[in-house]
PDB file of C-alpha atoms (C1' of nucleotides) in Angstrom:
ATOM      1  CA  UNK A 226      72.921  50.171 179.837  1.00  0.00           C
ATOM      2  CA  UNK A 227      75.571  53.056 178.117  1.00  0.00           C
ATOM      3  CA  UNK A 228      75.108  52.765 174.397  1.00  0.00           C
ATOM      4  CA  UNK A 229      76.851  55.797 173.085  1.00  0.00           C
ATOM      5  CA  UNK A 230      80.197  54.804 171.324  1.00  0.00           C
ATOM      6  CA  UNK A 231      83.106  56.057 173.562  1.00  0.00           C
ATOM      7  CA  UNK A 232      86.405  57.609 171.942  1.00  0.00           C
ATOM      8  CA  UNK A 233      88.181  54.362 172.393  1.00  0.00           C
ATOM      9  CA  UNK A 234      85.920  52.982 169.220  1.00  0.00           C
ATOM     10  CA  UNK A 235      86.911  55.708 166.959  1.00  0.00           C
ATOM     11  CA  UNK A 236      90.953  55.609 167.545  1.00  0.00           C
ATOM     12  CA  UNK A 237      91.154  52.174 166.020  1.00  0.00           C
ATOM     13  CA  UNK A 238      92.689  51.778 162.916  1.00  0.00           C
ATOM     14  CA  UNK A 239      90.589  53.395 160.119  1.00  0.00           C
ATOM     15  CA  UNK A 240      89.973  49.798 158.226  1.00  0.00           C
ATOM     16  CA  UNK A 241      88.637  48.673 161.253  1.00  0.00           C
ATOM     17  CA  UNK A 242      86.628  51.375 162.235  1.00  0.00           C
ATOM     18  CA  UNK A 243      84.885  51.363 158.923  1.00  0.00           C
ATOM     19  CA  UNK A 244      83.710  47.853 159.577  1.00  0.00           C
ATOM     20  CA  UNK A 245      82.986  48.274 162.876  1.00  0.00           C
ATOM     21  CA  UNK A 246      80.430  51.021 162.089  1.00  0.00           C
ATOM     22  CA  UNK A 247      78.441  48.771 160.130  1.00  0.00           C
ATOM     23  CA  UNK A 248      75.227  47.852 162.040  1.00  0.00           C
ATOM     24  CA  UNK A 249      75.821  50.795 164.585  1.00  0.00           C
ATOM     25  CA  UNK A 250      73.162  53.569 164.688  1.00  0.00           C
ATOM     26  CA  UNK A 251      73.499  57.144 163.524  1.00  0.00           C
ATOM     27  CA  UNK A 252      71.243  59.362 165.828  1.00  0.00           C
ATOM     28  CA  UNK A 253      69.996  62.663 165.071  1.00  0.00           C
ATOM     29  CA  UNK A 254      68.031  65.003 167.338  1.00  0.00           C
ATOM     30  CA  UNK A 255      66.072  67.445 165.093  1.00  0.00           C
ATOM     31  CA  UNK A 256      65.798  71.094 165.923  1.00  0.00           C
ATOM     32  CA  UNK A 257      62.159  70.310 166.729  1.00  0.00           C
ATOM     33  CA  UNK A 258      63.200  67.570 168.885  1.00  0.00           C
ATOM     34  CA  UNK A 259      62.187  64.658 167.190  1.00  0.00           C
ATOM     35  CA  UNK A 260      64.840  62.095 166.837  1.00  0.00           C
ATOM     36  CA  UNK A 261      65.739  60.069 163.386  1.00  0.00           C
ATOM     37  CA  UNK A 262      67.971  57.109 163.807  1.00  0.00           C
ATOM     38  CA  UNK A 263      69.611  54.898 161.039  1.00  0.00           C
ATOM     39  CA  UNK A 264      71.622  51.969 160.838  1.00  0.00           C
ATOM     40  CA  UNK A 265      74.781  52.265 159.211  1.00  0.00           C
ATOM     41  CA  UNK A 266      74.778  49.729 156.284  1.00  0.00           C
ATOM     42  CA  UNK A 267      77.529  51.076 153.667  1.00  0.00           C
ATOM     43  CA  UNK A 268      80.861  52.991 154.772  1.00  0.00           C
ATOM     44  CA  UNK A 269      84.494  54.097 153.081  1.00  0.00           C
ATOM     45  CA  UNK A 270      87.534  54.149 154.861  1.00  0.00           C
ATOM     46  CA  UNK A 271      90.100  56.854 153.511  1.00  0.00           C
ATOM     47  CA  UNK A 272      93.542  56.220 155.358  1.00  0.00           C
ATOM     48  CA  UNK A 273      95.332  59.320 155.315  1.00  0.00           C
ATOM     49  CA  UNK A 274      98.600  61.031 153.857  1.00  0.00           C
ATOM     50  CA  UNK A 275      99.555  57.753 151.757  1.00  0.00           C
ATOM     51  CA  UNK A 276      96.174  57.483 150.005  1.00  0.00           C
ATOM     52  CA  UNK A 277      95.656  59.498 146.993  1.00  0.00           C
ATOM     53  CA  UNK A 278      91.782  59.451 147.187  1.00  0.00           C
ATOM     54  CA  UNK A 279      92.199  61.312 150.443  1.00  0.00           C
ATOM     55  CA  UNK A 280      91.811  64.968 150.645  1.00  0.00           C
ATOM     56  CA  UNK A 281      95.029  64.904 153.130  1.00  0.00           C
ATOM     57  CA  UNK A 282      96.864  63.225 150.444  1.00  0.00           C
ATOM     58  CA  UNK A 283     100.387  63.939 150.817  1.00  0.00           C
ATOM     59  CA  UNK A 284      99.841  65.751 154.133  1.00  0.00           C
ATOM     60  CA  UNK A 285      97.774  68.368 152.508  1.00  0.00           C
ATOM     61  CA  UNK A 286      96.083  70.680 155.312  1.00  0.00           C
ATOM     62  CA  UNK A 287      93.492  73.330 154.590  1.00  0.00           C
ATOM     63  CA  UNK A 288      90.633  74.995 156.452  1.00  0.00           C
ATOM     64  CA  UNK A 289      88.525  72.387 154.545  1.00  0.00           C
ATOM     65  CA  UNK A 290      89.868  69.335 155.623  1.00  0.00           C
ATOM     66  CA  UNK A 291      91.035  70.135 159.101  1.00  0.00           C
ATOM     67  CA  UNK A 292      88.630  68.091 160.807  1.00  0.00           C
ATOM     68  CA  UNK A 293      90.070  65.133 159.394  1.00  0.00           C
ATOM     69  CA  UNK A 294      93.002  65.623 161.706  1.00  0.00           C
ATOM     70  CA  UNK A 295      91.094  65.746 165.190  1.00  0.00           C
ATOM     71  CA  UNK A 296      91.217  62.772 167.169  1.00  0.00           C
ATOM     72  CA  UNK A 297      88.790  59.713 166.351  1.00  0.00           C
ATOM     73  CA  UNK A 298      84.979  60.583 166.822  1.00  0.00           C
ATOM     74  CA  UNK A 299      84.811  64.272 165.126  1.00  0.00           C
ATOM     75  CA  UNK A 300      82.439  65.327 162.247  1.00  0.00           C
ATOM     76  CA  UNK A 301      84.348  66.006 158.937  1.00  0.00           C
ATOM     77  CA  UNK A 302      81.380  67.152 156.279  1.00  0.00           C
ATOM     78  CA  UNK A 303      82.124  68.946 153.200  1.00  0.00           C
ATOM     79  CA  UNK A 304      80.154  70.058 150.173  1.00  0.00           C
ATOM     80  CA  UNK A 305      80.822  67.962 146.744  1.00  0.00           C
ATOM     81  CA  UNK A 306      79.327  69.144 143.125  1.00  0.00           C
ATOM     82  CA  UNK A 307      78.245  72.462 144.671  1.00  0.00           C
ATOM     83  CA  UNK A 308      74.863  70.755 146.315  1.00  0.00           C
ATOM     84  CA  UNK A 309      75.484  67.503 148.642  1.00  0.00           C
ATOM     85  CA  UNK A 310      76.661  67.270 151.830  1.00  0.00           C
ATOM     86  CA  UNK A 311      79.278  64.214 152.508  1.00  0.00           C
ATOM     87  CA  UNK A 312      79.109  63.241 156.289  1.00  0.00           C
ATOM     88  CA  UNK A 313      82.535  61.476 157.602  1.00  0.00           C
ATOM     89  CA  UNK A 314      83.580  60.681 161.051  1.00  0.00           C
ATOM     90  CA  UNK A 315      87.255  61.321 161.826  1.00  0.00           C
ATOM     91  CA  UNK A 316      89.286  58.209 162.989  1.00  0.00           C
ATOM     92  CA  UNK A 317      92.836  57.375 164.420  1.00  0.00           C
ATOM     93  CA  UNK A 318      94.619  59.641 166.810  1.00  0.00           C
ATOM     94  CA  UNK A 319      94.960  63.629 166.712  1.00  0.00           C
ATOM     95  CA  UNK A 320      97.134  64.733 163.876  1.00  0.00           C
ATOM     96  CA  UNK A 321      96.145  61.825 161.538  1.00  0.00           C
ATOM     97  CA  UNK A 322      94.293  62.826 159.015  1.00  0.00           C
ATOM     98  CA  UNK A 323      91.751  59.656 158.465  1.00  0.00           C
ATOM     99  CA  UNK A 324      88.201  59.059 158.229  1.00  0.00           C
ATOM    100  CA  UNK A 325      85.307  57.376 157.220  1.00  0.00           C
ATOM    101  CA  UNK A 326      82.871  58.336 154.754  1.00  0.00           C
ATOM    102  CA  UNK A 327      79.104  57.158 156.028  1.00  0.00           C
ATOM    103  CA  UNK A 328      77.254  56.201 152.407  1.00  0.00           C
ATOM    104  CA  UNK A 329      74.213  54.475 153.914  1.00  0.00           C
ATOM    105  CA  UNK A 330      71.797  54.145 156.329  1.00  0.00           C
ATOM    106  CA  UNK A 331      68.865  51.971 156.806  1.00  0.00           C
ATOM    107  CA  UNK A 332      66.261  54.101 158.449  1.00  0.00           C
ATOM    108  CA  UNK A 333      65.239  53.012 162.215  1.00  0.00           C
ATOM    109  CA  UNK A 334      61.411  52.486 161.593  1.00  0.00           C
ATOM    110  CA  UNK A 335      58.916  49.819 161.204  1.00  0.00           C
ATOM    111  CA  UNK A 336      59.331  47.531 157.979  1.00  0.00           C
ATOM    112  CA  UNK A 337      56.286  49.501 156.018  1.00  0.00           C
ATOM    113  CA  UNK A 338      58.008  52.918 156.655  1.00  0.00           C
ATOM    114  CA  UNK A 339      61.343  51.574 156.390  1.00  0.00           C
ATOM    115  CA  UNK A 340      60.593  50.533 152.844  1.00  0.00           C
ATOM    116  CA  UNK A 341      59.060  54.267 151.820  1.00  0.00           C
ATOM    117  CA  UNK A 342      62.076  55.802 153.363  1.00  0.00           C
ATOM    118  CA  UNK A 343      65.246  53.988 152.441  1.00  0.00           C
ATOM    119  CA  UNK A 344      65.071  56.017 149.219  1.00  0.00           C
ATOM    120  CA  UNK A 345      65.958  59.050 151.562  1.00  0.00           C
ATOM    121  CA  UNK A 346      69.289  57.824 153.023  1.00  0.00           C
ATOM    122  CA  UNK A 347      70.621  55.384 150.613  1.00  0.00           C
ATOM    123  CA  UNK A 348      73.565  57.539 149.532  1.00  0.00           C
ATOM    124  CA  UNK A 349      75.819  59.733 151.035  1.00  0.00           C
ATOM    125  CA  UNK A 350      74.723  63.215 149.611  1.00  0.00           C
ATOM    126  CA  UNK A 351      70.752  61.885 150.573  1.00  0.00           C
ATOM    127  CA  UNK A 352      71.291  60.765 153.998  1.00  0.00           C
ATOM    128  CA  UNK A 353      72.495  64.375 155.132  1.00  0.00           C
ATOM    129  CA  UNK A 354      69.336  66.175 153.572  1.00  0.00           C
ATOM    130  CA  UNK A 355      67.343  63.192 155.450  1.00  0.00           C
ATOM    131  CA  UNK A 356      69.342  64.365 158.644  1.00  0.00           C
ATOM    132  CA  UNK A 357      69.712  67.714 157.891  1.00  0.00           C
ATOM    133  CA  UNK A 358      73.429  67.675 158.175  1.00  0.00           C
ATOM    134  CA  UNK A 359      75.584  70.388 156.846  1.00  0.00           C
ATOM    135  CA  UNK A 360      78.413  72.543 157.849  1.00  0.00           C
ATOM    136  CA  UNK A 361      76.940  73.497 161.202  1.00  0.00           C
ATOM    137  CA  UNK A 362      78.186  70.132 162.205  1.00  0.00           C
ATOM    138  CA  UNK A 363      81.822  70.632 161.140  1.00  0.00           C
ATOM    139  CA  UNK A 364      84.395  69.612 163.482  1.00  0.00           C
ATOM    140  CA  UNK A 365      81.338  68.124 166.282  1.00  0.00           C
ATOM    141  CA  UNK A 366      82.666  65.864 168.746  1.00  0.00           C
ATOM    142  CA  UNK A 367      80.293  62.589 168.387  1.00  0.00           C
ATOM    143  CA  UNK A 368      81.031  61.865 171.801  1.00  0.00           C
ATOM    144  CA  UNK A 369      79.560  64.795 173.694  1.00  0.00           C
ATOM    145  CA  UNK A 370      77.121  66.283 171.058  1.00  0.00           C
ATOM    146  CA  UNK A 371      73.570  66.356 172.064  1.00  0.00           C
ATOM    147  CA  UNK A 372      72.303  66.383 168.514  1.00  0.00           C
ATOM    148  CA  UNK A 373      74.352  63.607 166.934  1.00  0.00           C
ATOM    149  CA  UNK A 374      75.978  60.776 167.840  1.00  0.00           C
ATOM    150  CA  UNK A 375      76.197  56.923 167.426  1.00  0.00           C
ATOM    151  CA  UNK A 376      74.781  53.990 169.504  1.00  0.00           C
ATOM    152  CA  UNK A 377      75.314  50.176 169.722  1.00  0.00           C
ATOM    153  CA  UNK A 378      71.760  48.929 169.808  1.00  0.00           C
ATOM    154  CA  UNK A 379      73.007  45.510 169.779  1.00  0.00           C
ATOM    155  CA  UNK A 380      72.867  44.493 166.172  1.00  0.00           C
ATOM    156  CA  UNK A 381      75.354  41.474 165.630  1.00  0.00           C
ATOM    157  CA  UNK A 382      77.155  41.672 162.381  1.00  0.00           C
ATOM    158  CA  UNK A 383      79.414  38.688 161.417  1.00  0.00           C
ATOM    159  CA  UNK A 384      82.172  39.066 159.289  1.00  0.00           C
ATOM    160  CA  UNK A 385      80.371  37.005 156.719  1.00  0.00           C
ATOM    161  CA  UNK A 386      77.889  39.690 156.194  1.00  0.00           C
ATOM    162  CA  UNK A 387      80.364  42.277 155.565  1.00  0.00           C
ATOM    163  CA  UNK A 388      81.259  43.048 151.622  1.00  0.00           C
ATOM    164  CA  UNK A 389      84.001  44.965 150.235  1.00  0.00           C
ATOM    165  CA  UNK A 390      84.713  46.237 146.948  1.00  0.00           C
ATOM    166  CA  UNK A 391      86.345  49.538 145.552  1.00  0.00           C
ATOM    167  CA  UNK A 392      85.352  53.219 146.797  1.00  0.00           C
ATOM    168  CA  UNK A 393      82.980  55.019 144.657  1.00  0.00           C
ATOM    169  CA  UNK A 394      83.432  58.126 142.333  1.00  0.00           C
ATOM    170  CA  UNK A 395      87.361  58.182 143.188  1.00  0.00           C
ATOM    171  CA  UNK A 396      88.863  57.074 139.754  1.00  0.00           C
ATOM    172  CA  UNK A 397      91.009  60.151 139.936  1.00  0.00           C
ATOM    173  CA  UNK A 398      93.115  58.435 142.774  1.00  0.00           C
ATOM    174  CA  UNK A 399      94.639  56.375 140.124  1.00  0.00           C
ATOM    175  CA  UNK A 400      94.269  52.446 139.396  1.00  0.00           C
ATOM    176  CA  UNK A 401      96.038  51.329 142.294  1.00  0.00           C
ATOM    177  CA  UNK A 402      93.830  53.390 145.016  1.00  0.00           C
ATOM    178  CA  UNK A 403      90.734  53.097 142.880  1.00  0.00           C
ATOM    179  CA  UNK A 404      91.003  49.537 143.398  1.00  0.00           C
ATOM    180  CA  UNK A 405      91.665  49.081 147.059  1.00  0.00           C
ATOM    181  CA  UNK A 406      88.852  47.266 148.650  1.00  0.00           C
ATOM    182  CA  UNK A 407      87.790  49.649 151.043  1.00  0.00           C
ATOM    183  CA  UNK A 408      84.395  50.534 150.357  1.00  0.00           C
ATOM    184  CA  UNK A 409      81.975  47.986 153.200  1.00  0.00           C
ATOM    185  CA  UNK A 410      78.613  47.199 153.114  1.00  0.00           C
ATOM    186  CA  UNK A 411      76.144  44.803 154.636  1.00  0.00           C
ATOM    187  CA  UNK A 412      75.624  42.287 152.151  1.00  0.00           C
ATOM    188  CA  UNK A 413      71.743  42.050 150.717  1.00  0.00           C
ATOM    189  CA  UNK A 414      70.979  45.372 152.656  1.00  0.00           C
ATOM    190  CA  UNK A 415      68.291  47.060 150.641  1.00  0.00           C
ATOM    191  CA  UNK A 416      69.577  50.713 151.695  1.00  0.00           C
ATOM    192  CA  UNK A 417      73.115  50.197 150.022  1.00  0.00           C
ATOM    193  CA  UNK A 418      73.653  52.858 147.488  1.00  0.00           C
ATOM    194  CA  UNK A 419      73.111  52.174 144.135  1.00  0.00           C
ATOM    195  CA  UNK A 420      76.592  51.380 142.185  1.00  0.00           C
ATOM    196  CA  UNK A 421      77.426  47.961 143.499  1.00  0.00           C
TER     197      UNK A 421
ATOM    198  C1'  DG F  65      91.054  87.953 139.756  1.00  0.00           C
ATOM    199  C1'  DT F  66      89.993  83.981 137.709  1.00  0.00           C
ATOM    200  C1'  DA F  67      89.125  79.176 136.213  1.00  0.00           C
ATOM    201  C1'  DC F  68      88.071  74.357 137.426  1.00  0.00           C
ATOM    202  C1'  DA F  69      86.807  69.954 139.009  1.00  0.00           C
ATOM    203  C1'  DG F  70      84.822  67.211 142.395  1.00  0.00           C
ATOM    204  C1'  DA F  71      84.259  61.055 147.925  1.00  0.00           C
ATOM    205  C1'  DT F  72      76.476  62.560 143.906  1.00  0.00           C
ATOM    206  C1'  DT F  73      72.251  62.503 142.199  1.00  0.00           C
ATOM    207  C1'  DG F  74      68.149  62.019 139.569  1.00  0.00           C
ATOM    208  C1'  DA F  75      66.040  62.841 135.184  1.00  0.00           C
ATOM    209  C1'  DG F  76      66.378  61.873 130.255  1.00  0.00           C
TER     210       DG F  76
ATOM    211  C1'  DT O  35      74.404  60.031 129.297  1.00  0.00           C
ATOM    212  C1'  DC O  36      74.528  64.226 131.250  1.00  0.00           C
ATOM    213  C1'  DA O  37      73.334  68.578 133.781  1.00  0.00           C
ATOM    214  C1'  DA O  38      72.736  70.677 138.190  1.00  0.00           C
ATOM    215  C1'  DT O  39      75.378  74.130 141.212  1.00  0.00           C
ATOM    216  C1'  DC O  40      79.303  76.145 143.931  1.00  0.00           C
ATOM    217  C1'  DT O  41      83.081  76.529 146.649  1.00  0.00           C
ATOM    218  C1'  DG O  42      87.680  75.534 148.124  1.00  0.00           C
ATOM    219  C1'  DT O  43      92.025  75.546 146.018  1.00  0.00           C
ATOM    220  C1'  DA O  44      95.502  76.610 142.711  1.00  0.00           C
ATOM    221  C1'  DC O  45      97.417  79.592 139.512  1.00  0.00           C
ATOM    222  C1'  DT O  46      98.065  84.051 136.977  1.00  0.00           C
TER     223       DT O  46
END
DNA sequence: GTACAGATTGAG
DNA sequence: TCAATCTGTACT
């Protein structure tokens, strides 16, 4: 069974992809060969030029956010606050600057280890530290990469399990966009990041 | 050339 | 509640 998510998974509308990502697994082959995997339990959608919270608001295009414009399935990663990487996946068609921020993972480990490790992946900055994701992944194609990809492992997520709410840390975007319910997470999941 | 603020985190 | 830490971007 082929499990890696194909291009078409990422080219759907961004809000759809942000929800579809919940329950999928992010898989990272580490430099030493060890494989880390985590179930995506929290995402945020940034839907392009009209979204005041988006780095591409107003059609802004710079070397920093260039990867947002790639066809869905590419990595858009950047540094915030001088110390934390933020891992995003581009969505939509080529030239459309949309993406989904991956905010939290539930480590794919047995129950005992999962609870001990969840604190390493329950936030957008922390999960990048855990999986050693940095600028070297900028623009990486998740449908082809041998060190980072997404898998469907058969986890079923019903609509009732998905909670939506305002995105975190974007008050600068003004009342309207700060209030859009474009953050999605799995209800009751222990790996969802702190601010609820 | 220089100033500035951020899609966070963890300590106090 | 607040400092850490640094770079892309805007402006002089």
